[in-house]
Coordinates of C-alpha atoms in Angstrom, one line a residue:
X11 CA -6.1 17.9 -23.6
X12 CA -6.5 17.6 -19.8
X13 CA -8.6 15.0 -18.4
X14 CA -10.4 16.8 -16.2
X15 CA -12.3 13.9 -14.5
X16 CA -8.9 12.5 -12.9
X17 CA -7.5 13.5 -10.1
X18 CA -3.9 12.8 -8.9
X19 CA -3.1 12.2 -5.2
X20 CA 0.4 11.9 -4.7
X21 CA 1.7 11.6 -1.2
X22 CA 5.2 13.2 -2.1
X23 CA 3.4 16.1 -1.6
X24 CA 2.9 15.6 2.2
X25 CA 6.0 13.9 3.2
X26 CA 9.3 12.1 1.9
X27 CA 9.5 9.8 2.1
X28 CA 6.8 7.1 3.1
X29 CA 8.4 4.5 5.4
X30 CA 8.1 0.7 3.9
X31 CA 11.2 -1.9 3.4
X32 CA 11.8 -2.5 -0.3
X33 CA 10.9 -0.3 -2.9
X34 CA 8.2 1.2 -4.4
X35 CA 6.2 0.6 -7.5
X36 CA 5.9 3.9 -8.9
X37 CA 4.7 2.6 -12.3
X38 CA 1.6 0.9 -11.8
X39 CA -2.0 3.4 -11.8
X40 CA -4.3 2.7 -8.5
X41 CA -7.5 3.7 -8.6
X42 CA -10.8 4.8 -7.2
X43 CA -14.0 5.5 -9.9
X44 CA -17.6 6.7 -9.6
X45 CA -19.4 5.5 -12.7
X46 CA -21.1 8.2 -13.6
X47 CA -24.1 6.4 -14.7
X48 CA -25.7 2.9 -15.0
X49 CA -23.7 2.2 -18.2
X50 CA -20.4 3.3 -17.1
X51 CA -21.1 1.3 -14.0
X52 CA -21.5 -1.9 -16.5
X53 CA -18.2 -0.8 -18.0
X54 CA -16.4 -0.7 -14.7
X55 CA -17.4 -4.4 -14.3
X56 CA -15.9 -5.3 -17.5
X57 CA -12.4 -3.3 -16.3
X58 CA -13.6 -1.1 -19.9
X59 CA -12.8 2.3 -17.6
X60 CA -10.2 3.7 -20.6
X61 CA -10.6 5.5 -23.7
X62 CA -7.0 4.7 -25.1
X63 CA -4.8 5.4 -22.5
X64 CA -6.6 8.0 -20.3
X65 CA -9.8 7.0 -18.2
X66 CA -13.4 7.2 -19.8
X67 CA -15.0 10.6 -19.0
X68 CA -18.3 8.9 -17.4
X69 CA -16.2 7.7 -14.0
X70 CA -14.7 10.2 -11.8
X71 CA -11.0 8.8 -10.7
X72 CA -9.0 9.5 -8.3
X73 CA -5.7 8.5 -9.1
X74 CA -2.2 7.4 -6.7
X75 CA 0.4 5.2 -6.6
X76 CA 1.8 2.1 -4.3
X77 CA 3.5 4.6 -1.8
X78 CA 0.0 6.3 -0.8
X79 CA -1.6 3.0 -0.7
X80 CA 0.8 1.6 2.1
X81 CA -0.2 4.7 3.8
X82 CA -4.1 4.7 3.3
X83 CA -4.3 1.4 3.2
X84 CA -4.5 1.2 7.7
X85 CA -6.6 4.3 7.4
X86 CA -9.4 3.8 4.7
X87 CA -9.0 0.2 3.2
X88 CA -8.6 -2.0 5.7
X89 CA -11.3 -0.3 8.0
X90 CA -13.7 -0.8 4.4
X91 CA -12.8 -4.3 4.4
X92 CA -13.6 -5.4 7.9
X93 CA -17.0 -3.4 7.7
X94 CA -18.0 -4.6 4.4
X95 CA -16.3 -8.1 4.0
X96 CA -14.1 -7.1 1.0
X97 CA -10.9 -7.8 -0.5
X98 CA -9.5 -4.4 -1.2
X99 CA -5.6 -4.6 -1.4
X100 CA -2.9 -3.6 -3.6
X101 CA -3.6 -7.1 -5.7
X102 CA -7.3 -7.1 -6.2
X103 CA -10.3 -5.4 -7.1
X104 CA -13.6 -4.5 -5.1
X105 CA -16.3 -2.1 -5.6
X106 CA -18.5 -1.0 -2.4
X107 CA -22.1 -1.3 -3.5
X108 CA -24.7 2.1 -4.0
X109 CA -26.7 0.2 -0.8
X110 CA -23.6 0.5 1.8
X111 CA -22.6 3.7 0.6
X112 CA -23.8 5.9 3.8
X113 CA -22.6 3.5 5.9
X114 CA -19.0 4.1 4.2
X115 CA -19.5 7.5 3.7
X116 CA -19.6 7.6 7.9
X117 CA -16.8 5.6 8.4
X118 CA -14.5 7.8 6.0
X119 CA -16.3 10.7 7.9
X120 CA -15.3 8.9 11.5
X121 CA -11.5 8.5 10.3
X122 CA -11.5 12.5 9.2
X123 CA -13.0 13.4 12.6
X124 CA -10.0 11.6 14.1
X125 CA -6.9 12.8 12.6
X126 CA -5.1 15.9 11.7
X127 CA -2.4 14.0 9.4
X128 CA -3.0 16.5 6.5
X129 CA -2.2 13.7 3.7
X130 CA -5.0 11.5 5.5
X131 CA -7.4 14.2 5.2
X132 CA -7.3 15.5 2.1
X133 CA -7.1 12.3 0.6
X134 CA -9.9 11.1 2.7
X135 CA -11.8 14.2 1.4
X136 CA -11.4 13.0 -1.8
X137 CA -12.7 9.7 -0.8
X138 CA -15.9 11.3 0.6
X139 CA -16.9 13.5 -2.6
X140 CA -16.7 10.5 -4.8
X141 CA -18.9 8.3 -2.4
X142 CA -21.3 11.0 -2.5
X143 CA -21.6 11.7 -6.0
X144 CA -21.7 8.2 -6.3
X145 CA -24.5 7.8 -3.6
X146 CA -26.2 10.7 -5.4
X147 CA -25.8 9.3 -8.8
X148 CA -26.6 5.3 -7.1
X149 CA -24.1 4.0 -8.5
X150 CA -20.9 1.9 -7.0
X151 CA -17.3 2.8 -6.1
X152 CA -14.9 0.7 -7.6
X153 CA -11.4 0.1 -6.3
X154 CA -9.2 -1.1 -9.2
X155 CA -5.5 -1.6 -7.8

C-alpha cells in the first residue's frame, strides 16, 4: 500500500550529478514532517514518527537524501538557521515552532521569488505547503536528518 502522506524529492531528477568531494550517503532518510495534530506533534518529539517502517499517517513528510541536502542546505536551511537560531544540519534535529511559522513561510517565499533553479523551486514549494498546513493546523515543522 502506498503511503500517500510521503513525498519523495529526489534531486536526480533535476541534475546529475550534484557537485560535493566524497561520496554520497544515499542510504540514510532525511526528513521534513507536519504533525498533523497536537498528538502527532507529541510523537514527533519522541522521534515516534513510524508505524513499522513507513512514516505515521498523522505527519505529512517530505522525504530526500544527502545529495539534495548539500544542495538546499545554502538555499533553505542555513537561511532558517540564521533567522531562527537553530541547528538544522545533516547531523541534528530542529523543529521551527507554529509562532515563527509566517515569518518562515516569507523567507521560503523570498528565496522562490529569487531563483529560477527548477530543483530549488519545486522543492521549495514543497517546503511552503507543509509550513502552511502546519501554520493552519498550529502545529510545528520538524526537521529530522
Amino acid at each position: 500500500m502506498e503511503n500517500t502522506n510521503v513525498v519523495i524529492f529526489d534531486i536526480k531528477d533535476y541534475r546529475i550529478p550534484v557537485k560535493k568531494i566524497g561520496d554520497f550517503d544515499l542510504s540514510h532518510n532525511y526528513f521534513i514532517l507536519v504533525p498533523l495534530d497536537d498528538e502527532a506533534e507529541e510523537k514527533m518529539y519522541r522521534y515516534q514518527f513510524y508505524d513499522g517502517e513507513e512514516i505515521r499517517s498523522d505527519f505529512l513528510c517530505l522525504k530526500f537524501f544527502e545529495d539534495t541536502f548539500y544542495v538546499m542546505e545554502d538555499y533553505f536551511f542555513r537561511p532558517l538557521n540564521d533567522k531562527f537560531d537553530l541547528f538544522i544540519n545533516m547531523y541534528e534535529e530542529d523543529v521551527i515552532s507554529a509562532e515563527n511559522l509566517d515569518s518562515a513561510i516569507e523567507l521560503v517565499q523570498n528565496v522562490l521569488d529569487n531563483t529560477d533553479d527548477s530543483a530549488v523551486v519545486d522543492f521549495g514549494k514543497r517546503l511552503l505547503e507543509m509550513m502552511g498546513k502546519a501554520k493552519e493546523l498550529n502545529t510545528a515543522v520538524g526537521f529530522y536528518f
